[in-house]
Amino acid sequence: MAQGSKSVAWLNLAFGTLNVVLGALALAAVWAFVSMFSQRTLAPAATLLGLGTGLLARASLPQTRRYGAMLAAVATFAAAYYQQILMAAVRVASTLDLPLLAALRQSGVGLLTLLARLALAGPLLLWILLGAALAVLAAWPFSRRGS
């Protein structure tokens, strides 16, 4: 393999990884937005997050099966944690009657991650695990047999 094609392969891998991670975070922000307006956690949306992340990994990283599937599962967990951080900021903002950006600035990363970690328990964690399993299944490019 020539040096130029190796660098292109690494560039494709880096771009695909960035695409999957940022796509998962965008899906989590949409989940947080819908949860904020419905005033519920909407835990089953974690399966949609996993499915979307898995399909994004399958499209962005077609040449790396195991890496894409593993990245989809990890990105699903990270995005769900990010969604809980956003929801913690919404809870702080509503409790203290602050705008959301002011609550994000004044709460700090430590408090928001602690509140998010406390919220990740019970049924929500099971839905996130189901979403991560669905992400792995969706990211895995099954080979076609026959034709």
mmCIF file of N, CA and C in Angstrom:
data_model
loop_
_atom_site.group_PDB
_atom_site.id
_atom_site.type_symbol
_atom_site.label_atom_id
_atom_site.label_comp_id
_atom_site.label_asym_id
_atom_site.label_seq_id
_atom_site.Cartn_x
_atom_site.Cartn_y
_atom_site.Cartn_z
ATOM 1 N N MET A 1 0.846 -1.164 0.000
ATOM 2 C CA MET A 1 0.000 0.000 0.000
ATOM 3 C C MET A 1 0.894 1.231 0.000
ATOM 4 N N ALA A 2 0.588 2.162 -0.838
ATOM 5 C CA ALA A 2 1.390 3.366 -0.965
ATOM 6 C C ALA A 2 1.149 4.296 0.220
ATOM 7 N N GLN A 3 2.113 5.170 0.449
ATOM 8 C CA GLN A 3 2.034 6.098 1.568
ATOM 9 C C GLN A 3 0.814 7.016 1.441
ATOM 10 N N GLY A 4 0.496 7.452 0.239
ATOM 11 C CA GLY A 4 -0.645 8.347 0.033
ATOM 12 C C GLY A 4 -1.959 7.684 0.361
ATOM 13 N N SER A 5 -2.096 6.415 0.004
ATOM 14 C CA SER A 5 -3.364 5.732 0.276
ATOM 15 C C SER A 5 -3.520 5.423 1.770
ATOM 16 N N LYS A 6 -2.391 5.234 2.475
ATOM 17 C CA LYS A 6 -2.480 5.036 3.932
ATOM 18 C C LYS A 6 -2.977 6.300 4.612
ATOM 19 N N SER A 7 -2.467 7.443 4.187
ATOM 20 C CA SER A 7 -2.901 8.692 4.808
ATOM 21 C C SER A 7 -4.356 8.995 4.470
ATOM 22 N N VAL A 8 -4.788 8.625 3.273
ATOM 23 C CA VAL A 8 -6.196 8.818 2.918
ATOM 24 C C VAL A 8 -7.079 7.896 3.751
ATOM 25 N N ALA A 9 -6.626 6.667 3.989
ATOM 26 C CA ALA A 9 -7.400 5.733 4.811
ATOM 27 C C ALA A 9 -7.526 6.252 6.242
ATOM 28 N N TRP A 10 -6.435 6.778 6.802
ATOM 29 C CA TRP A 10 -6.496 7.334 8.153
ATOM 30 C C TRP A 10 -7.390 8.568 8.203
ATOM 31 N N LEU A 11 -7.328 9.374 7.158
ATOM 32 C CA LEU A 11 -8.175 10.561 7.096
ATOM 33 C C LEU A 11 -9.651 10.166 7.007
ATOM 34 N N ASN A 12 -9.963 9.147 6.212
ATOM 35 C CA ASN A 12 -11.341 8.653 6.127
ATOM 36 C C ASN A 12 -11.814 8.103 7.467
ATOM 37 N N LEU A 13 -10.937 7.388 8.165
ATOM 38 C CA LEU A 13 -11.288 6.836 9.472
ATOM 39 C C LEU A 13 -11.533 7.949 10.486
ATOM 40 N N ALA A 14 -10.678 8.955 10.477
ATOM 41 C CA ALA A 14 -10.837 10.077 11.415
ATOM 42 C C ALA A 14 -12.117 10.854 11.112
ATOM 43 N N PHE A 15 -12.380 11.094 9.839
ATOM 44 C CA PHE A 15 -13.587 11.820 9.470
ATOM 45 C C PHE A 15 -14.840 11.007 9.801
ATOM 46 N N GLY A 16 -14.813 9.720 9.562
ATOM 47 C CA GLY A 16 -15.946 8.868 9.894
ATOM 48 C C GLY A 16 -16.203 8.821 11.393
ATOM 49 N N THR A 17 -15.129 8.744 12.176
ATOM 50 C CA THR A 17 -15.258 8.745 13.637
ATOM 51 C C THR A 17 -15.870 10.055 14.119
ATOM 52 N N LEU A 18 -15.373 11.161 13.613
ATOM 53 C CA LEU A 18 -15.912 12.467 13.981
ATOM 54 C C LEU A 18 -17.372 12.587 13.576
ATOM 55 N N ASN A 19 -17.707 12.064 12.419
ATOM 56 C CA ASN A 19 -19.081 12.101 11.933
ATOM 57 C C ASN A 19 -20.018 11.326 12.858
ATOM 58 N N VAL A 20 -19.597 10.151 13.288
ATOM 59 C CA VAL A 20 -20.431 9.331 14.169
ATOM 60 C C VAL A 20 -20.604 9.995 15.528
ATOM 61 N N VAL A 21 -19.526 10.485 16.104
ATOM 62 C CA VAL A 21 -19.600 11.091 17.438
ATOM 63 C C VAL A 21 -20.453 12.361 17.420
ATOM 64 N N LEU A 22 -20.218 13.236 16.465
ATOM 65 C CA LEU A 22 -21.000 14.468 16.408
ATOM 66 C C LEU A 22 -22.446 14.203 16.033
ATOM 67 N N GLY A 23 -22.692 13.207 15.198
ATOM 68 C CA GLY A 23 -24.067 12.843 14.868
ATOM 69 C C GLY A 23 -24.810 12.315 16.078
ATOM 70 N N ALA A 24 -24.134 11.503 16.880
ATOM 71 C CA ALA A 24 -24.757 10.977 18.099
ATOM 72 C C ALA A 24 -25.066 12.105 19.078
ATOM 73 N N LEU A 25 -24.158 13.054 19.212
ATOM 74 C CA LEU A 25 -24.411 14.192 20.106
ATOM 75 C C LEU A 25 -25.562 15.055 19.596
ATOM 76 N N ALA A 26 -25.684 15.184 18.284
ATOM 77 C CA ALA A 26 -26.807 15.939 17.717
ATOM 78 C C ALA A 26 -28.127 15.216 17.976
ATOM 79 N N LEU A 27 -28.126 13.904 17.826
ATOM 80 C CA LEU A 27 -29.333 13.132 18.142
ATOM 81 C C LEU A 27 -29.696 13.258 19.621
ATOM 82 N N ALA A 28 -28.702 13.282 20.487
ATOM 83 C CA ALA A 28 -28.956 13.454 21.921
ATOM 84 C C ALA A 28 -29.519 14.837 22.221
ATOM 85 N N ALA A 29 -29.059 15.847 21.505
ATOM 86 C CA ALA A 29 -29.597 17.194 21.707
ATOM 87 C C ALA A 29 -31.061 17.270 21.271
ATOM 88 N N VAL A 30 -31.404 16.563 20.206
ATOM 89 C CA VAL A 30 -32.803 16.510 19.783
ATOM 90 C C VAL A 30 -33.636 15.788 20.842
ATOM 91 N N TRP A 31 -33.098 14.691 21.376
ATOM 92 C CA TRP A 31 -33.785 13.964 22.452
ATOM 93 C C TRP A 31 -33.991 14.872 23.659
ATOM 94 N N ALA A 32 -32.984 15.650 24.022
ATOM 95 C CA ALA A 32 -33.106 16.573 25.154
ATOM 96 C C ALA A 32 -34.139 17.661 24.861
ATOM 97 N N PHE A 33 -34.165 18.142 23.637
ATOM 98 C CA PHE A 33 -35.123 19.184 23.248
ATOM 99 C C PHE A 33 -36.552 18.681 23.372
ATOM 100 N N VAL A 34 -36.800 17.471 22.863
ATOM 101 C CA VAL A 34 -38.139 16.890 22.950
ATOM 102 C C VAL A 34 -38.488 16.582 24.404
ATOM 103 N N SER A 35 -37.529 16.083 25.162
ATOM 104 C CA SER A 35 -37.766 15.795 26.579
ATOM 105 C C SER A 35 -38.059 17.059 27.368
ATOM 106 N N MET A 36 -37.391 18.138 26.998
ATOM 107 C CA MET A 36 -37.591 19.394 27.705
ATOM 108 C C MET A 36 -39.025 19.895 27.509
ATOM 109 N N PHE A 37 -39.530 19.796 26.298
ATOM 110 C CA PHE A 37 -40.867 20.302 26.060
ATOM 111 C C PHE A 37 -41.964 19.351 26.521
ATOM 112 N N SER A 38 -41.671 18.064 26.581
ATOM 113 C CA SER A 38 -42.670 17.134 27.100
ATOM 114 C C SER A 38 -42.588 17.007 28.620
ATOM 115 N N GLN A 39 -41.525 17.525 29.216
ATOM 116 C CA GLN A 39 -41.260 17.485 30.655
ATOM 117 C C GLN A 39 -41.211 16.060 31.187
ATOM 118 N N ARG A 40 -40.667 15.162 30.368
ATOM 119 C CA ARG A 40 -40.450 13.763 30.732
ATOM 120 C C ARG A 40 -39.099 13.332 30.178
ATOM 121 N N THR A 41 -38.555 12.272 30.729
ATOM 122 C CA THR A 41 -37.249 11.794 30.270
ATOM 123 C C THR A 41 -37.326 11.132 28.899
ATOM 124 N N LEU A 42 -38.448 10.485 28.601
ATOM 125 C CA LEU A 42 -38.634 9.764 27.342
ATOM 126 C C LEU A 42 -37.528 8.728 27.145
ATOM 127 N N ALA A 43 -37.393 7.848 28.099
ATOM 128 C CA ALA A 43 -36.336 6.836 28.086
ATOM 129 C C ALA A 43 -36.346 5.948 26.842
ATOM 130 N N PRO A 44 -37.498 5.571 26.273
ATOM 131 C CA PRO A 44 -37.461 4.745 25.060
ATOM 132 C C PRO A 44 -36.790 5.427 23.865
ATOM 133 N N ALA A 45 -36.611 6.730 23.933
ATOM 134 C CA ALA A 45 -35.912 7.428 22.851
ATOM 135 C C ALA A 45 -34.443 7.015 22.773
ATOM 136 N N ALA A 46 -33.932 6.374 23.813
ATOM 137 C CA ALA A 46 -32.550 5.885 23.775
ATOM 138 C C ALA A 46 -32.382 4.822 22.700
ATOM 139 N N THR A 47 -33.451 4.077 22.417
ATOM 140 C CA THR A 47 -33.354 3.086 21.333
ATOM 141 C C THR A 47 -33.255 3.774 19.984
ATOM 142 N N LEU A 48 -33.974 4.871 19.817
ATOM 143 C CA LEU A 48 -33.858 5.632 18.568
ATOM 144 C C LEU A 48 -32.472 6.255 18.434
ATOM 145 N N LEU A 49 -31.932 6.702 19.559
ATOM 146 C CA LEU A 49 -30.566 7.236 19.562
ATOM 147 C C LEU A 49 -29.583 6.159 19.126
ATOM 148 N N GLY A 50 -29.724 4.950 19.666
ATOM 149 C CA GLY A 50 -28.843 3.852 19.286
ATOM 150 C C GLY A 50 -28.998 3.458 17.836
ATOM 151 N N LEU A 51 -30.236 3.393 17.370
ATOM 152 C CA LEU A 51 -30.465 3.039 15.971
ATOM 153 C C LEU A 51 -29.863 4.078 15.030
ATOM 154 N N GLY A 52 -30.090 5.339 15.338
ATOM 155 C CA GLY A 52 -29.529 6.402 14.497
ATOM 156 C C GLY A 52 -28.012 6.409 14.506
ATOM 157 N N THR A 53 -27.427 6.205 15.666
ATOM 158 C CA THR A 53 -25.966 6.173 15.768
ATOM 159 C C THR A 53 -25.394 4.968 15.028
ATOM 160 N N GLY A 54 -26.059 3.829 15.150
ATOM 161 C CA GLY A 54 -25.590 2.636 14.452
ATOM 162 C C GLY A 54 -25.665 2.785 12.939
ATOM 163 N N LEU A 55 -26.759 3.333 12.448
ATOM 164 C CA LEU A 55 -26.881 3.540 10.999
ATOM 165 C C LEU A 55 -25.878 4.575 10.502
ATOM 166 N N LEU A 56 -25.620 5.573 11.316
ATOM 167 C CA LEU A 56 -24.616 6.573 10.950
ATOM 168 C C LEU A 56 -23.220 5.955 10.909
ATOM 169 N N ALA A 57 -22.921 5.076 11.859
ATOM 170 C CA ALA A 57 -21.627 4.393 11.864
ATOM 171 C C ALA A 57 -21.497 3.464 10.664
ATOM 172 N N ARG A 58 -22.580 2.812 10.320
ATOM 173 C CA ARG A 58 -22.556 1.907 9.165
ATOM 174 C C ARG A 58 -22.296 2.674 7.873
ATOM 175 N N ALA A 59 -22.887 3.867 7.755
ATOM 176 C CA ALA A 59 -22.693 4.669 6.549
ATOM 177 C C ALA A 59 -21.336 5.370 6.527
ATOM 178 N N SER A 60 -20.857 5.788 7.698
ATOM 179 C CA SER A 60 -19.614 6.564 7.750
ATOM 180 C C SER A 60 -18.364 5.701 7.783
ATOM 181 N N LEU A 61 -18.467 4.490 8.310
ATOM 182 C CA LEU A 61 -17.301 3.613 8.462
ATOM 183 C C LEU A 61 -17.581 2.234 7.858
ATOM 184 N N PRO A 62 -17.809 2.165 6.551
ATOM 185 C CA PRO A 62 -18.168 0.865 5.967
ATOM 186 C C PRO A 62 -17.008 -0.129 5.921
ATOM 187 N N GLN A 63 -15.785 0.350 5.949
ATOM 188 C CA GLN A 63 -14.627 -0.528 5.794
ATOM 189 C C GLN A 63 -14.169 -1.154 7.104
ATOM 190 N N THR A 64 -14.663 -0.677 8.240
ATOM 191 C CA THR A 64 -14.231 -1.181 9.546
ATOM 192 C C THR A 64 -15.430 -1.664 10.326
ATOM 193 N N ARG A 65 -15.682 -2.964 10.286
ATOM 194 C CA ARG A 65 -16.874 -3.523 10.921
ATOM 195 C C ARG A 65 -16.839 -3.404 12.438
ATOM 196 N N ARG A 66 -15.831 -3.996 13.038
ATOM 197 C CA ARG A 66 -15.784 -4.045 14.501
ATOM 198 C C ARG A 66 -15.590 -2.666 15.103
ATOM 199 N N TYR A 67 -14.738 -1.865 14.504
ATOM 200 C CA TYR A 67 -14.508 -0.518 15.016
ATOM 201 C C TYR A 67 -15.788 0.304 14.932
ATOM 202 N N GLY A 68 -16.499 0.218 13.833
ATOM 203 C CA GLY A 68 -17.738 0.972 13.673
ATOM 204 C C GLY A 68 -18.798 0.557 14.677
ATOM 205 N N ALA A 69 -18.909 -0.743 14.917
ATOM 206 C CA ALA A 69 -19.894 -1.237 15.878
ATOM 207 C C ALA A 69 -19.526 -0.819 17.303
ATOM 208 N N MET A 70 -18.240 -0.914 17.634
ATOM 209 C CA MET A 70 -17.795 -0.508 18.966
ATOM 210 C C MET A 70 -17.976 1.003 19.153
ATOM 211 N N LEU A 71 -17.633 1.763 18.132
ATOM 212 C CA LEU A 71 -17.790 3.212 18.204
ATOM 213 C C LEU A 71 -19.256 3.597 18.344
ATOM 214 N N ALA A 72 -20.135 2.888 17.663
ATOM 215 C CA ALA A 72 -21.564 3.185 17.763
ATOM 216 C C ALA A 72 -22.072 2.959 19.183
ATOM 217 N N ALA A 73 -21.631 1.879 19.819
ATOM 218 C CA ALA A 73 -22.056 1.612 21.197
ATOM 219 C C ALA A 73 -21.509 2.670 22.157
ATOM 220 N N VAL A 74 -20.239 3.001 22.027
ATOM 221 C CA VAL A 74 -19.626 4.007 22.915
ATOM 222 C C VAL A 74 -20.247 5.381 22.677
ATOM 223 N N ALA A 75 -20.480 5.722 21.420
ATOM 224 C CA ALA A 75 -21.086 7.021 21.109
ATOM 225 C C ALA A 75 -22.522 7.094 21.626
ATOM 226 N N THR A 76 -23.227 5.972 21.635
ATOM 227 C CA THR A 76 -24.585 5.948 22.182
ATOM 228 C C THR A 76 -24.552 6.242 23.681
ATOM 229 N N PHE A 77 -23.633 5.599 24.405
ATOM 230 C CA PHE A 77 -23.498 5.880 25.837
ATOM 231 C C PHE A 77 -23.110 7.329 26.084
ATOM 232 N N ALA A 78 -22.145 7.839 25.332
ATOM 233 C CA ALA A 78 -21.701 9.222 25.513
ATOM 234 C C ALA A 78 -22.826 10.208 25.199
ATOM 235 N N ALA A 79 -23.589 9.928 24.158
ATOM 236 C CA ALA A 79 -24.680 10.824 23.785
ATOM 237 C C ALA A 79 -25.800 10.789 24.822
ATOM 238 N N ALA A 80 -26.077 9.619 25.381
ATOM 239 C CA ALA A 80 -27.098 9.531 26.424
ATOM 240 C C ALA A 80 -26.657 10.297 27.674
ATOM 241 N N TYR A 81 -25.383 10.222 27.992
ATOM 242 C CA TYR A 81 -24.849 10.973 29.134
ATOM 243 C C TYR A 81 -24.930 12.476 28.856
ATOM 244 N N TYR A 82 -24.636 12.869 27.627
ATOM 245 C CA TYR A 82 -24.740 14.270 27.221
ATOM 246 C C TYR A 82 -26.187 14.751 27.326
ATOM 247 N N GLN A 83 -27.127 13.899 26.945
ATOM 248 C CA GLN A 83 -28.547 14.252 27.049
ATOM 249 C C GLN A 83 -28.926 14.468 28.507
ATOM 250 N N GLN A 84 -28.404 13.637 29.380
ATOM 251 C CA GLN A 84 -28.706 13.801 30.804
ATOM 252 C C GLN A 84 -28.062 15.059 31.377
ATOM 253 N N ILE A 85 -26.898 15.436 30.864
ATOM 254 C CA ILE A 85 -26.269 16.696 31.289
ATOM 255 C C ILE A 85 -27.140 17.877 30.869
ATOM 256 N N LEU A 86 -27.642 17.829 29.643
ATOM 257 C CA LEU A 86 -28.527 18.902 29.188
ATOM 258 C C LEU A 86 -29.815 18.956 30.012
ATOM 259 N N MET A 87 -30.358 17.798 30.334
ATOM 260 C CA MET A 87 -31.577 17.772 31.137
ATOM 261 C C MET A 87 -31.307 18.255 32.568
ATOM 262 N N ALA A 88 -30.120 17.970 33.090
ATOM 263 C CA ALA A 88 -29.762 18.494 34.415
ATOM 264 C C ALA A 88 -29.691 20.012 34.371
ATOM 265 N N ALA A 89 -29.157 20.567 33.300
ATOM 266 C CA ALA A 89 -29.103 22.025 33.164
ATOM 267 C C ALA A 89 -30.508 22.609 33.075
ATOM 268 N N VAL A 90 -31.399 21.909 32.398
ATOM 269 C CA VAL A 90 -32.789 22.375 32.309
ATOM 270 C C VAL A 90 -33.443 22.352 33.689
ATOM 271 N N ARG A 91 -33.180 21.291 34.469
ATOM 272 C CA ARG A 91 -33.747 21.213 35.813
ATOM 273 C C ARG A 91 -33.220 22.327 36.712
ATOM 274 N N VAL A 92 -31.918 22.593 36.623
ATOM 275 C CA VAL A 92 -31.326 23.673 37.419
ATOM 276 C C VAL A 92 -31.915 25.016 36.989
ATOM 277 N N ALA A 93 -32.054 25.215 35.684
ATOM 278 C CA ALA A 93 -32.598 26.480 35.189
ATOM 279 C C ALA A 93 -34.038 26.683 35.649
ATOM 280 N N SER A 94 -34.827 25.622 35.618
ATOM 281 C CA SER A 94 -36.227 25.782 36.037
ATOM 282 C C SER A 94 -36.345 25.939 37.553
ATOM 283 N N THR A 95 -35.476 25.278 38.298
ATOM 284 C CA THR A 95 -35.524 25.401 39.757
ATOM 285 C C THR A 95 -35.122 26.795 40.212
ATOM 286 N N LEU A 96 -34.075 27.338 39.623
ATOM 287 C CA LEU A 96 -33.571 28.648 40.027
ATOM 288 C C LEU A 96 -34.161 29.801 39.224
ATOM 289 N N ASP A 97 -35.068 29.486 38.294
ATOM 290 C CA ASP A 97 -35.711 30.483 37.444
ATOM 291 C C ASP A 97 -34.679 31.324 36.688
ATOM 292 N N LEU A 98 -33.768 30.595 36.027
ATOM 293 C CA LEU A 98 -32.711 31.213 35.225
ATOM 294 C C LEU A 98 -32.887 30.825 33.767
ATOM 295 N N PRO A 99 -32.357 31.631 32.853
ATOM 296 C CA PRO A 99 -32.292 31.165 31.464
ATOM 297 C C PRO A 99 -31.343 29.963 31.358
ATOM 298 N N LEU A 100 -31.546 29.148 30.335
ATOM 299 C CA LEU A 100 -30.772 27.915 30.216
ATOM 300 C C LEU A 100 -29.275 28.181 30.084
ATOM 301 N N LEU A 101 -28.891 29.161 29.291
ATOM 302 C CA LEU A 101 -27.459 29.448 29.132
ATOM 303 C C LEU A 101 -26.837 29.944 30.434
ATOM 304 N N ALA A 102 -27.576 30.710 31.202
ATOM 305 C CA ALA A 102 -27.057 31.167 32.496
ATOM 306 C C ALA A 102 -26.915 29.999 33.455
ATOM 307 N N ALA A 103 -27.859 29.071 33.407
ATOM 308 C CA ALA A 103 -27.755 27.885 34.265
ATOM 309 C C ALA A 103 -26.565 27.031 33.860
ATOM 310 N N LEU A 104 -26.306 26.907 32.558
ATOM 311 C CA LEU A 104 -25.137 26.150 32.099
ATOM 312 C C LEU A 104 -23.845 26.794 32.578
ATOM 313 N N ARG A 105 -23.774 28.119 32.494
ATOM 314 C CA ARG A 105 -22.562 28.820 32.917
ATOM 315 C C ARG A 105 -22.354 28.772 34.422
ATOM 316 N N GLN A 106 -23.414 28.981 35.177
ATOM 317 C CA GLN A 106 -23.279 29.112 36.626
ATOM 318 C C GLN A 106 -23.209 27.768 37.346
ATOM 319 N N SER A 107 -23.790 26.741 36.779
ATOM 320 C CA SER A 107 -23.782 25.437 37.449
ATOM 321 C C SER A 107 -22.405 24.802 37.414
ATOM 322 N N GLY A 108 -21.749 24.903 36.300
ATOM 323 C CA GLY A 108 -20.440 24.295 36.167
ATOM 324 C C GLY A 108 -20.534 22.849 35.712
ATOM 325 N N VAL A 109 -19.453 22.373 35.175
ATOM 326 C CA VAL A 109 -19.407 21.025 34.625
ATOM 327 C C VAL A 109 -19.540 19.974 35.720
ATOM 328 N N GLY A 110 -18.925 20.214 36.865
ATOM 329 C CA GLY A 110 -18.942 19.234 37.947
ATOM 330 C C GLY A 110 -20.335 18.933 38.457
ATOM 331 N N LEU A 111 -21.116 19.968 38.711
ATOM 332 C CA LEU A 111 -22.467 19.765 39.214
ATOM 333 C C LEU A 111 -23.345 19.089 38.174
ATOM 334 N N LEU A 112 -23.248 19.522 36.929
ATOM 335 C CA LEU A 112 -24.096 18.945 35.892
ATOM 336 C C LEU A 112 -23.759 17.485 35.624
ATOM 337 N N THR A 113 -22.473 17.133 35.639
ATOM 338 C CA THR A 113 -22.121 15.721 35.433
ATOM 339 C C THR A 113 -22.546 14.868 36.625
ATOM 340 N N LEU A 114 -22.480 15.422 37.836
ATOM 341 C CA LEU A 114 -22.952 14.685 39.005
ATOM 342 C C LEU A 114 -24.455 14.437 38.928
ATOM 343 N N LEU A 115 -25.217 15.460 38.572
ATOM 344 C CA LEU A 115 -26.665 15.299 38.436
ATOM 345 C C LEU A 115 -27.011 14.320 37.316
ATOM 346 N N ALA A 116 -26.250 14.358 36.240
ATOM 347 C CA ALA A 116 -26.500 13.426 35.131
ATOM 348 C C ALA A 116 -26.182 11.997 35.542
ATOM 349 N N ARG A 117 -25.112 11.818 36.277
ATOM 350 C CA ARG A 117 -24.741 10.468 36.730
ATOM 351 C C ARG A 117 -25.782 9.916 37.698
ATOM 352 N N LEU A 118 -26.341 10.774 38.541
ATOM 353 C CA LEU A 118 -27.390 10.333 39.464
ATOM 354 C C LEU A 118 -28.671 9.952 38.725
ATOM 355 N N ALA A 119 -28.936 10.623 37.603
ATOM 356 C CA ALA A 119 -30.158 10.337 36.841
ATOM 357 C C ALA A 119 -30.049 9.049 36.027
ATOM 358 N N LEU A 120 -28.821 8.616 35.743
ATOM 359 C CA LEU A 120 -28.621 7.398 34.947
ATOM 360 C C LEU A 120 -28.752 6.171 35.833
ATOM 361 N N ALA A 121 -29.975 5.772 36.101
ATOM 362 C CA ALA A 121 -30.205 4.599 36.939
ATOM 363 C C ALA A 121 -31.529 3.966 36.538
ATOM 364 N N GLY A 122 -31.697 2.736 36.937
ATOM 365 C CA GLY A 122 -32.964 2.043 36.762
ATOM 366 C C GLY A 122 -33.371 1.835 35.324
ATOM 367 N N PRO A 123 -34.625 2.148 35.028
ATOM 368 C CA PRO A 123 -35.152 1.878 33.682
ATOM 369 C C PRO A 123 -34.429 2.649 32.582
ATOM 370 N N LEU A 124 -34.000 3.866 32.874
ATOM 371 C CA LEU A 124 -33.294 4.639 31.849
ATOM 372 C C LEU A 124 -32.011 3.935 31.434
ATOM 373 N N LEU A 125 -31.295 3.395 32.385
ATOM 374 C CA LEU A 125 -30.063 2.676 32.065
ATOM 375 C C LEU A 125 -30.346 1.442 31.222
ATOM 376 N N LEU A 126 -31.435 0.761 31.498
ATOM 377 C CA LEU A 126 -31.808 -0.396 30.682
ATOM 378 C C LEU A 126 -32.152 0.015 29.253
ATOM 379 N N TRP A 127 -32.843 1.134 29.095
ATOM 380 C CA TRP A 127 -33.158 1.616 27.757
ATOM 381 C C TRP A 127 -31.889 2.022 27.004
ATOM 382 N N ILE A 128 -30.934 2.605 27.713
ATOM 383 C CA ILE A 128 -29.672 3.000 27.076
ATOM 384 C C ILE A 128 -28.885 1.763 26.664
ATOM 385 N N LEU A 129 -28.870 0.737 27.511
ATOM 386 C CA LEU A 129 -28.203 -0.517 27.141
ATOM 387 C C LEU A 129 -28.865 -1.151 25.915
ATOM 388 N N LEU A 130 -30.180 -1.107 25.868
ATOM 389 C CA LEU A 130 -30.891 -1.616 24.696
ATOM 390 C C LEU A 130 -30.549 -0.794 23.461
ATOM 391 N N GLY A 131 -30.455 0.515 23.627
ATOM 392 C CA GLY A 131 -30.068 1.387 22.512
ATOM 393 C C GLY A 131 -28.657 1.106 22.030
ATOM 394 N N ALA A 132 -27.734 0.833 22.960
ATOM 395 C CA ALA A 132 -26.355 0.512 22.570
ATOM 396 C C ALA A 132 -26.303 -0.823 21.830
ATOM 397 N N ALA A 133 -27.092 -1.793 22.281
ATOM 398 C CA ALA A 133 -27.141 -3.081 21.576
ATOM 399 C C ALA A 133 -27.727 -2.903 20.187
ATOM 400 N N LEU A 134 -28.730 -2.074 20.070
ATOM 401 C CA LEU A 134 -29.317 -1.788 18.761
ATOM 402 C C LEU A 134 -28.327 -1.042 17.869
ATOM 403 N N ALA A 135 -27.510 -0.181 18.469
ATOM 404 C CA ALA A 135 -26.479 0.529 17.705
ATOM 405 C C ALA A 135 -25.458 -0.442 17.131
ATOM 406 N N VAL A 136 -25.062 -1.436 17.920
ATOM 407 C CA VAL A 136 -24.110 -2.434 17.432
ATOM 408 C C VAL A 136 -24.722 -3.234 16.281
ATOM 409 N N LEU A 137 -25.963 -3.638 16.446
ATOM 410 C CA LEU A 137 -26.621 -4.398 15.377
ATOM 411 C C LEU A 137 -26.793 -3.571 14.109
ATOM 412 N N ALA A 138 -27.153 -2.304 14.265
ATOM 413 C CA ALA A 138 -27.351 -1.448 13.099
ATOM 414 C C ALA A 138 -26.029 -1.096 12.423
ATOM 415 N N ALA A 139 -24.951 -1.033 13.186
ATOM 416 C CA ALA A 139 -23.657 -0.660 12.612
ATOM 417 C C ALA A 139 -22.974 -1.816 11.913
ATOM 418 N N TRP A 140 -23.324 -3.028 12.281
ATOM 419 C CA TRP A 140 -22.651 -4.186 11.714
ATOM 420 C C TRP A 140 -23.161 -4.438 10.303
ATOM 421 N N PRO A 141 -22.294 -4.326 9.302
ATOM 422 C CA PRO A 141 -22.737 -4.581 7.920
ATOM 423 C C PRO A 141 -22.790 -6.084 7.649
ATOM 424 N N PHE A 142 -23.978 -6.644 7.676
ATOM 425 C CA PHE A 142 -24.133 -8.062 7.414
ATOM 426 C C PHE A 142 -23.876 -8.334 5.937
ATOM 427 N N SER A 143 -23.195 -9.413 5.664
ATOM 428 C CA SER A 143 -22.880 -9.727 4.267
ATOM 429 C C SER A 143 -24.100 -10.369 3.616
ATOM 430 N N ARG A 144 -24.279 -10.076 2.344
ATOM 431 C CA ARG A 144 -25.380 -10.652 1.594
ATOM 432 C C ARG A 144 -24.931 -11.949 0.973
ATOM 433 N N ARG A 145 -25.736 -12.952 1.142
ATOM 434 C CA ARG A 145 -25.417 -14.246 0.536
ATOM 435 C C ARG A 145 -26.402 -14.511 -0.585
ATOM 436 N N GLY A 146 -25.953 -15.157 -1.572
ATOM 437 C CA GLY A 146 -26.830 -15.509 -2.678
ATOM 438 C C GLY A 146 -26.540 -14.678 -3.902
ATOM 439 N N SER A 147 -26.973 -13.435 -3.898
ATOM 440 C CA SER A 147 -26.751 -12.614 -5.078
ATOM 441 C C SER A 147 -25.655 -11.712 -4.785
#
